[in-house]
């Protein structure tokens, strides 16, 4: 399976790969060698921490390289008919909670629900895609969990390079 990502996502991942391989990896290798010199490895906490940090960095590099290799590049262009699409900012009223929410639909790699950045793969985004302001949409989270929202406003967004990519 592949992830649908924008060119900005790919560029950000390549930038992180370069940083992790050219700057961070040599430092972490040096930290491992320094901690190893402290002596007995069975009771050397600094060595275990340094190895853990190096392994996490290597794992992140492998993850990013795999994402870049398997990604399908998509365009995040605004829609002309003011329907909800990728990077749209949506103001909606949750009828169940009686609460208004603002979200932005983003690629999976840049999701952060605490900041209102919702993955286009989420049930909310899938339900909202293609709809317009003024429409009511039922969001099905699971067979037992459904709720209705009223779309109050749709602002066309663009691929914002300032949005960070997820760490994990």
Coordinates of N, CA and C in Angstrom, one line a residue:
X1 N 0.8 -1.2 0.0 CA 0.0 0.0 0.0 C 0.9 1.2 0.0
X2 N 0.4 2.3 -0.6 CA 1.2 3.5 -0.6 C 0.4 4.7 0.1
X3 N 1.1 5.7 0.4 CA 0.5 6.9 1.0 C 0.4 7.9 -0.1
X4 N -0.8 8.7 -0.1 CA -0.9 9.8 -1.0 C -0.4 11.0 -0.3
X5 N 0.7 11.5 -0.8 CA 1.4 12.7 -0.2 C 1.6 13.8 -1.3
X6 N 1.8 15.0 -0.8 CA 2.1 16.1 -1.7 C 3.6 16.2 -1.9
X7 N 4.0 17.0 -2.9 CA 5.4 17.1 -3.1 C 6.1 17.8 -1.9
X8 N 5.4 18.7 -1.2 CA 5.9 19.3 0.0 C 6.2 18.3 1.0
X9 N 5.3 17.3 1.2 CA 5.6 16.2 2.1 C 6.8 15.5 1.8
X10 N 7.0 15.1 0.5 CA 8.2 14.4 0.1 C 9.4 15.2 0.3
X11 N 9.4 16.5 0.0 CA 10.6 17.4 0.2 C 10.9 17.5 1.7
X12 N 9.9 17.6 2.6 CA 10.1 17.7 4.0 C 10.8 16.4 4.5
X13 N 10.3 15.2 4.0 CA 10.9 13.9 4.4 C 12.3 13.8 4.0
X14 N 12.6 14.2 2.7 CA 14.0 14.2 2.2 C 14.9 15.1 3.0
X15 N 14.4 16.2 3.4 CA 15.2 17.2 4.2 C 15.5 16.5 5.6
X16 N 14.5 15.9 6.2 CA 14.7 15.2 7.5 C 15.7 14.1 7.4
X17 N 15.6 13.3 6.3 CA 16.5 12.2 6.0 C 18.0 12.7 5.9
X18 N 18.1 13.8 5.2 CA 19.5 14.4 5.0 C 20.0 14.8 6.4
X19 N 19.2 15.5 7.2 CA 19.6 16.0 8.5 C 20.0 14.8 9.4
X20 N 19.1 13.8 9.4 CA 19.4 12.6 10.3 C 20.6 11.8 9.9
X21 N 20.9 11.8 8.6 CA 22.1 11.0 8.2 C 23.4 11.8 8.2
X22 N 23.3 13.0 7.9 CA 24.6 13.8 7.9 C 24.9 14.5 9.2
X23 N 24.0 14.9 10.0 CA 24.2 15.6 11.2 C 24.0 14.7 12.4
X24 N 22.8 14.2 12.6 CA 22.5 13.5 13.8 C 23.2 12.1 13.9
X25 N 23.2 11.3 12.8 CA 23.8 10.0 12.9 C 25.3 10.0 13.4
X26 N 26.2 10.9 12.8 CA 27.6 10.9 13.3 C 27.6 11.3 14.8
X27 N 26.8 12.2 15.2 CA 26.8 12.6 16.7 C 26.4 11.4 17.5
X28 N 25.3 10.7 17.1 CA 24.9 9.5 17.9 C 25.9 8.4 17.9
X29 N 26.6 8.2 16.8 CA 27.6 7.1 16.8 C 28.7 7.5 17.7
X30 N 29.1 8.8 17.8 CA 30.1 9.3 18.7 C 29.7 9.1 20.1
X31 N 28.4 9.4 20.4 CA 27.9 9.2 21.8 C 28.0 7.7 22.2
X32 N 27.7 6.8 21.3 CA 27.8 5.4 21.6 C 29.2 5.0 21.9
X33 N 30.1 5.5 21.1 CA 31.5 5.2 21.3 C 32.1 5.7 22.6
X34 N 31.6 6.9 23.0 CA 32.0 7.6 24.2 C 31.5 6.8 25.4
X35 N 30.2 6.4 25.3 CA 29.6 5.7 26.4 C 30.2 4.3 26.6
X36 N 30.6 3.7 25.4 CA 31.2 2.4 25.5 C 32.5 2.4 26.2
X37 N 33.2 3.5 26.1 CA 34.5 3.6 26.8 C 34.4 3.7 28.3
X38 N 33.2 3.9 28.8 CA 33.0 4.0 30.3 C 33.3 2.7 31.0
X39 N 33.3 1.5 30.2 CA 33.6 0.3 30.9 C 32.5 -0.8 30.7
X40 N 32.3 -1.5 31.8 CA 31.4 -2.7 31.8 C 30.0 -2.3 31.1
X41 N 29.7 -3.0 30.0 CA 28.5 -2.7 29.3 C 27.3 -3.2 29.9
X42 N 27.4 -4.2 30.8 CA 26.2 -4.8 31.4 C 25.6 -3.9 32.4
X43 N 26.3 -2.9 32.9 CA 25.8 -2.0 33.9 C 26.0 -0.5 33.5
X44 N 26.1 -0.4 32.2 CA 26.4 1.0 31.6 C 25.1 1.6 31.0
X45 N 24.5 2.4 31.9 CA 23.2 3.0 31.5 C 23.4 4.0 30.3
X46 N 24.5 4.7 30.4 CA 24.7 5.7 29.3 C 24.9 5.0 27.9
X47 N 25.5 3.9 27.9 CA 25.7 3.1 26.7 C 24.3 2.6 26.2
X48 N 23.5 2.1 27.1 CA 22.2 1.6 26.6 C 21.3 2.8 26.1
X49 N 21.4 3.9 26.7 CA 20.6 5.1 26.2 C 21.2 5.6 24.9
X50 N 22.5 5.6 24.7 CA 23.1 6.0 23.5 C 22.7 5.1 22.3
X51 N 22.8 3.8 22.6 CA 22.4 2.8 21.6 C 20.9 2.9 21.2
X52 N 20.1 3.1 22.2 CA 18.6 3.3 22.0 C 18.4 4.5 21.1
X53 N 19.0 5.7 21.4 CA 18.9 6.9 20.6 C 19.4 6.6 19.1
X54 N 20.5 5.9 19.0 CA 21.0 5.7 17.6 C 20.1 4.8 16.9
X55 N 19.5 3.7 17.5 CA 18.6 2.8 16.9 C 17.3 3.5 16.5
X56 N 16.8 4.4 17.3 CA 15.6 5.2 17.0 C 15.8 6.1 15.8
X57 N 17.0 6.7 15.7 CA 17.3 7.5 14.6 C 17.4 6.7 13.3
X58 N 18.0 5.5 13.4 CA 18.1 4.7 12.2 C 16.7 4.2 11.8
X59 N 15.9 3.9 12.7 CA 14.5 3.4 12.5 C 13.7 4.5 11.8
X60 N 13.9 5.8 12.2 CA 13.2 6.9 11.6 C 13.7 7.1 10.2
X61 N 15.0 7.0 9.9 CA 15.5 7.1 8.6 C 14.9 6.1 7.7
X62 N 14.9 4.8 8.1 CA 14.3 3.7 7.3 C 12.8 4.0 7.0
X63 N 12.1 4.4 8.0 CA 10.7 4.8 7.9 C 10.5 5.8 6.8
X64 N 11.2 6.9 6.9 CA 11.1 8.0 5.9 C 11.5 7.6 4.5
X65 N 12.6 6.8 4.4 CA 13.0 6.4 3.1 C 11.9 5.5 2.5
X66 N 11.3 4.6 3.3 CA 10.2 3.8 2.8 C 9.0 4.6 2.3
X67 N 8.7 5.6 3.1 CA 7.6 6.5 2.8 C 7.8 7.2 1.4
X68 N 9.1 7.7 1.3 CA 9.4 8.4 0.0 C 9.3 7.5 -1.2
X69 N 9.8 6.3 -1.0 CA 9.9 5.3 -2.1 C 8.5 4.8 -2.5
X70 N 7.6 4.7 -1.6 CA 6.3 4.2 -1.9 C 5.2 5.2 -2.1
X71 N 5.5 6.5 -1.9 CA 4.5 7.5 -1.9 C 3.9 7.7 -3.3
X72 N 2.6 8.0 -3.4 CA 2.0 8.5 -4.6 C 1.8 10.0 -4.4
X73 N 2.4 10.7 -5.4 CA 2.4 12.2 -5.3 C 1.0 12.7 -5.8
X74 N 0.4 13.5 -5.0 CA -0.9 14.1 -5.4 C -0.8 15.6 -5.3
X75 N -1.8 16.2 -6.0 CA -1.8 17.7 -6.0 C -2.8 18.1 -4.9
X76 N -2.5 19.2 -4.2 CA -3.4 19.7 -3.1 C -4.0 21.0 -3.6
X77 N -4.4 21.1 -4.8 CA -4.9 22.3 -5.4 C -6.3 22.6 -4.9
X78 N -6.7 23.9 -4.7 CA -8.0 24.3 -4.3 C -9.1 23.9 -5.3
X79 N -10.3 23.6 -4.8 CA -11.4 23.3 -5.8 C -12.0 24.5 -6.3
X80 N -12.5 24.5 -7.5 CA -13.1 25.7 -8.1 C -14.5 25.9 -7.7
X81 N -15.2 24.9 -7.3 CA -16.6 25.0 -7.0 C -16.9 25.2 -5.5
X82 N -15.8 25.5 -4.7 CA -15.9 25.7 -3.3 C -16.4 24.5 -2.5
X83 N -16.1 23.3 -3.0 CA -16.4 22.1 -2.3 C -15.1 21.8 -1.4
X84 N -15.3 21.0 -0.4 CA -14.3 20.6 0.5 C -13.3 19.7 -0.1
X85 N -12.0 20.0 -0.1 CA -11.0 19.2 -0.6 C -9.8 19.2 0.3
X86 N -8.7 18.6 -0.2 CA -7.4 18.6 0.6 C -7.0 20.0 0.9
X87 N -6.6 20.3 2.1 CA -6.2 21.6 2.7 C -7.3 22.6 2.9
X88 N -8.6 22.2 2.7 CA -9.7 23.1 3.0 C -9.8 23.3 4.5
X89 N -10.1 24.5 4.9 CA -10.4 24.8 6.3 C -11.9 24.9 6.4
X90 N -12.4 24.0 7.3 CA -13.9 23.8 7.4 C -14.3 24.2 8.8
X91 N -15.4 25.0 8.9 CA -16.1 25.4 10.1 C -17.4 24.6 10.1
X92 N -17.5 23.7 11.1 CA -18.7 22.9 11.2 C -19.3 22.9 12.5
X93 N -20.6 22.6 12.6 CA -21.4 22.6 13.9 C -21.8 21.1 14.1
X94 N -21.2 20.6 15.2 CA -21.5 19.2 15.6 C -22.9 19.2 16.4
X95 N -23.9 18.6 15.8 CA -25.2 18.7 16.3 C -25.3 17.9 17.6
X96 N -24.6 16.8 17.7 CA -24.6 16.0 18.9 C -24.0 16.7 20.1
X97 N -22.9 17.4 19.9 CA -22.2 18.1 21.0 C -22.7 19.5 21.2
X98 N -23.4 20.0 20.2 CA -23.9 21.4 20.2 C -22.7 22.3 20.3
X99 N -21.7 22.0 19.4 CA -20.4 22.7 19.5 C -19.9 23.0 18.1
X100 N -19.4 24.2 17.8 CA -18.8 24.5 16.5 C -17.3 24.2 16.6
X101 N -16.8 23.6 15.5 CA -15.4 23.2 15.4 C -14.8 23.7 14.1
X102 N -13.5 24.0 14.1 CA -12.8 24.4 12.9 C -11.7 23.3 12.7
X103 N -11.6 22.8 11.5 CA -10.6 21.8 11.2 C -10.0 22.2 9.8
X104 N -8.9 21.6 9.5 CA -8.3 21.7 8.2 C -7.9 20.2 7.8
X105 N -8.3 19.9 6.5 CA -8.0 18.6 6.0 C -6.6 18.6 5.5
X106 N -5.7 17.6 5.9 CA -4.3 17.6 5.5 C -4.0 16.1 5.1
X107 N -2.8 15.9 4.6 CA -2.3 14.6 4.3 C -2.0 13.8 5.6
X108 N -2.0 12.5 5.6 CA -1.8 11.7 6.7 C -0.5 12.0 7.5
X109 N 0.5 12.4 6.7 CA 1.8 12.7 7.3 C 1.8 13.9 8.2
X110 N 0.8 14.9 8.0 CA 0.8 16.1 8.7 C -0.4 16.3 9.7
X111 N -1.0 15.2 10.0 CA -2.2 15.3 10.9 C -1.8 15.6 12.3
X112 N -2.6 16.3 13.0 CA -2.4 16.7 14.4 C -3.8 17.1 14.9
X113 N -4.6 16.1 15.4 CA -5.9 16.4 15.8 C -6.0 17.5 16.9
X114 N -5.0 17.6 17.8 CA -5.0 18.6 18.8 C -4.9 20.0 18.3
X115 N -4.4 20.2 17.0 CA -4.3 21.5 16.4 C -5.4 21.6 15.3
X116 N -6.3 20.7 15.2 CA -7.4 20.8 14.2 C -6.9 20.3 12.8
X117 N -5.8 19.7 12.7 CA -5.3 19.2 11.4 C -5.8 17.7 11.3
X118 N -6.7 17.4 10.5 CA -7.4 16.1 10.4 C -6.9 15.4 9.1
X119 N -6.5 14.2 9.2 CA -6.1 13.4 8.0 C -7.2 13.2 7.0
X120 N -6.9 13.3 5.8 CA -7.9 13.1 4.7 C -8.4 11.7 4.7
X121 N -7.7 10.8 5.4 CA -8.1 9.4 5.5 C -9.0 9.1 6.7
X122 N -9.3 10.1 7.5 CA -10.1 9.9 8.7 C -11.6 9.8 8.3
X123 N -12.4 9.2 9.1 CA -13.9 9.2 8.8 C -14.5 10.6 8.6
X124 N -14.0 11.5 9.4 CA -14.6 12.9 9.3 C -14.2 13.5 7.9
X125 N -13.0 13.4 7.5 CA -12.6 14.0 6.2 C -13.2 13.2 5.1
X126 N -13.3 11.9 5.1 CA -13.9 11.2 4.1 C -15.4 11.6 3.9
X127 N -16.1 11.8 5.0 CA -17.5 12.2 4.9 C -17.6 13.6 4.4
X128 N -16.7 14.5 4.7 CA -16.8 15.9 4.3 C -16.4 16.2 2.9
X129 N -15.5 15.4 2.4 CA -14.9 15.7 1.0 C -16.0 15.8 0.0
X130 N -15.9 16.9 -0.8 CA -16.9 17.1 -1.9 C -18.1 17.8 -1.5
X131 N -18.3 18.1 -0.2 CA -19.5 18.8 0.2 C -19.3 20.3 0.3
X132 N -20.3 21.1 0.4 CA -20.2 22.6 0.4 C -20.8 23.1 1.7
X133 N -20.6 24.4 1.9 CA -21.1 25.1 3.1 C -22.7 25.0 3.0
X134 N -23.3 24.9 4.2 CA -24.8 24.8 4.2 C -25.3 23.4 4.2
X135 N -24.5 22.4 3.9 CA -25.0 21.0 3.8 C -24.8 20.4 5.2
X136 N -25.7 19.4 5.4 CA -25.5 18.5 6.6 C -25.0 17.2 6.2
X137 N -24.0 16.7 7.0 CA -23.3 15.5 6.6 C -23.3 14.5 7.8
X138 N -23.6 13.3 7.6 CA -23.5 12.3 8.6 C -22.1 11.6 8.6
X139 N -21.5 11.6 9.8 CA -20.1 11.1 9.9 C -20.3 9.7 10.6
X140 N -19.8 8.7 10.0 CA -19.9 7.3 10.5 C -18.5 6.9 11.0
X141 N -18.3 6.9 12.3 CA -17.0 6.5 12.9 C -16.9 5.0 13.0
X142 N -18.0 4.4 13.4 CA -18.2 2.9 13.4 C -19.6 2.6 13.3
X143 N -20.0 1.3 13.1 CA -21.4 1.0 13.0 C -22.3 1.5 14.2
X144 N -21.7 1.6 15.3 CA -22.4 2.0 16.5 C -22.3 3.5 16.8
X145 N -21.3 4.2 16.1 CA -21.1 5.6 16.4 C -21.2 6.5 15.2
X146 N -22.3 7.3 15.2 CA -22.6 8.2 14.0 C -23.0 9.5 14.6
X147 N -22.7 10.6 13.9 CA -23.2 11.9 14.3 C -23.3 12.8 13.0
X148 N -24.1 13.9 13.2 CA -24.3 14.7 12.0 C -23.7 16.1 12.3
X149 N -23.1 16.7 11.3 CA -22.5 18.0 11.4 C -23.1 18.9 10.3
X150 N -23.2 20.2 10.6 CA -23.6 21.1 9.6 C -22.4 21.9 9.2
X151 N -22.1 21.9 7.9 CA -20.9 22.7 7.4 C -21.3 24.2 7.3
X152 N -20.7 25.0 8.1 CA -21.0 26.4 8.2 C -20.2 27.2 7.2
X153 N -18.9 26.9 7.0 CA -18.0 27.7 6.2 C -16.9 26.8 5.6
X154 N -16.5 27.1 4.4 CA -15.4 26.4 3.7 C -14.5 27.4 3.2
X155 N -13.3 27.3 3.6 CA -12.2 28.2 3.1 C -11.2 27.4 2.4
X156 N -11.0 27.7 1.1 CA -10.0 26.9 0.3 C -8.6 27.2 0.8
X157 N -7.9 26.1 1.1 CA -6.5 26.3 1.6 C -5.6 25.8 0.5
X158 N -4.3 26.0 0.8 CA -3.2 25.6 -0.1 C -2.2 24.8 0.7
X159 N -1.4 24.0 0.1 CA -0.4 23.2 0.7 C 0.6 24.1 1.5
X160 N 0.5 24.1 2.8 CA 1.2 25.0 3.7 C 2.5 24.3 4.1
X161 N 3.6 24.7 3.6 CA 4.9 24.1 3.9 C 5.3 24.3 5.4
X162 N 4.7 25.2 6.1 CA 5.0 25.4 7.5 C 4.5 24.3 8.4
X163 N 3.5 23.5 7.9 CA 3.0 22.4 8.8 C 4.0 21.3 8.9
X164 N 4.3 21.0 10.1 CA 5.3 19.9 10.4 C 4.8 18.5 10.0
X165 N 5.7 17.6 9.7 CA 5.3 16.2 9.4 C 5.3 15.5 10.8
X166 N 4.5 14.5 10.9 CA 4.4 13.7 12.1 C 5.7 13.1 12.5
X167 N 6.0 13.0 13.8 CA 7.2 12.3 14.2 C 7.0 10.8 14.2
X168 N 5.9 10.3 14.6 CA 5.6 8.8 14.5 C 4.1 8.7 14.5

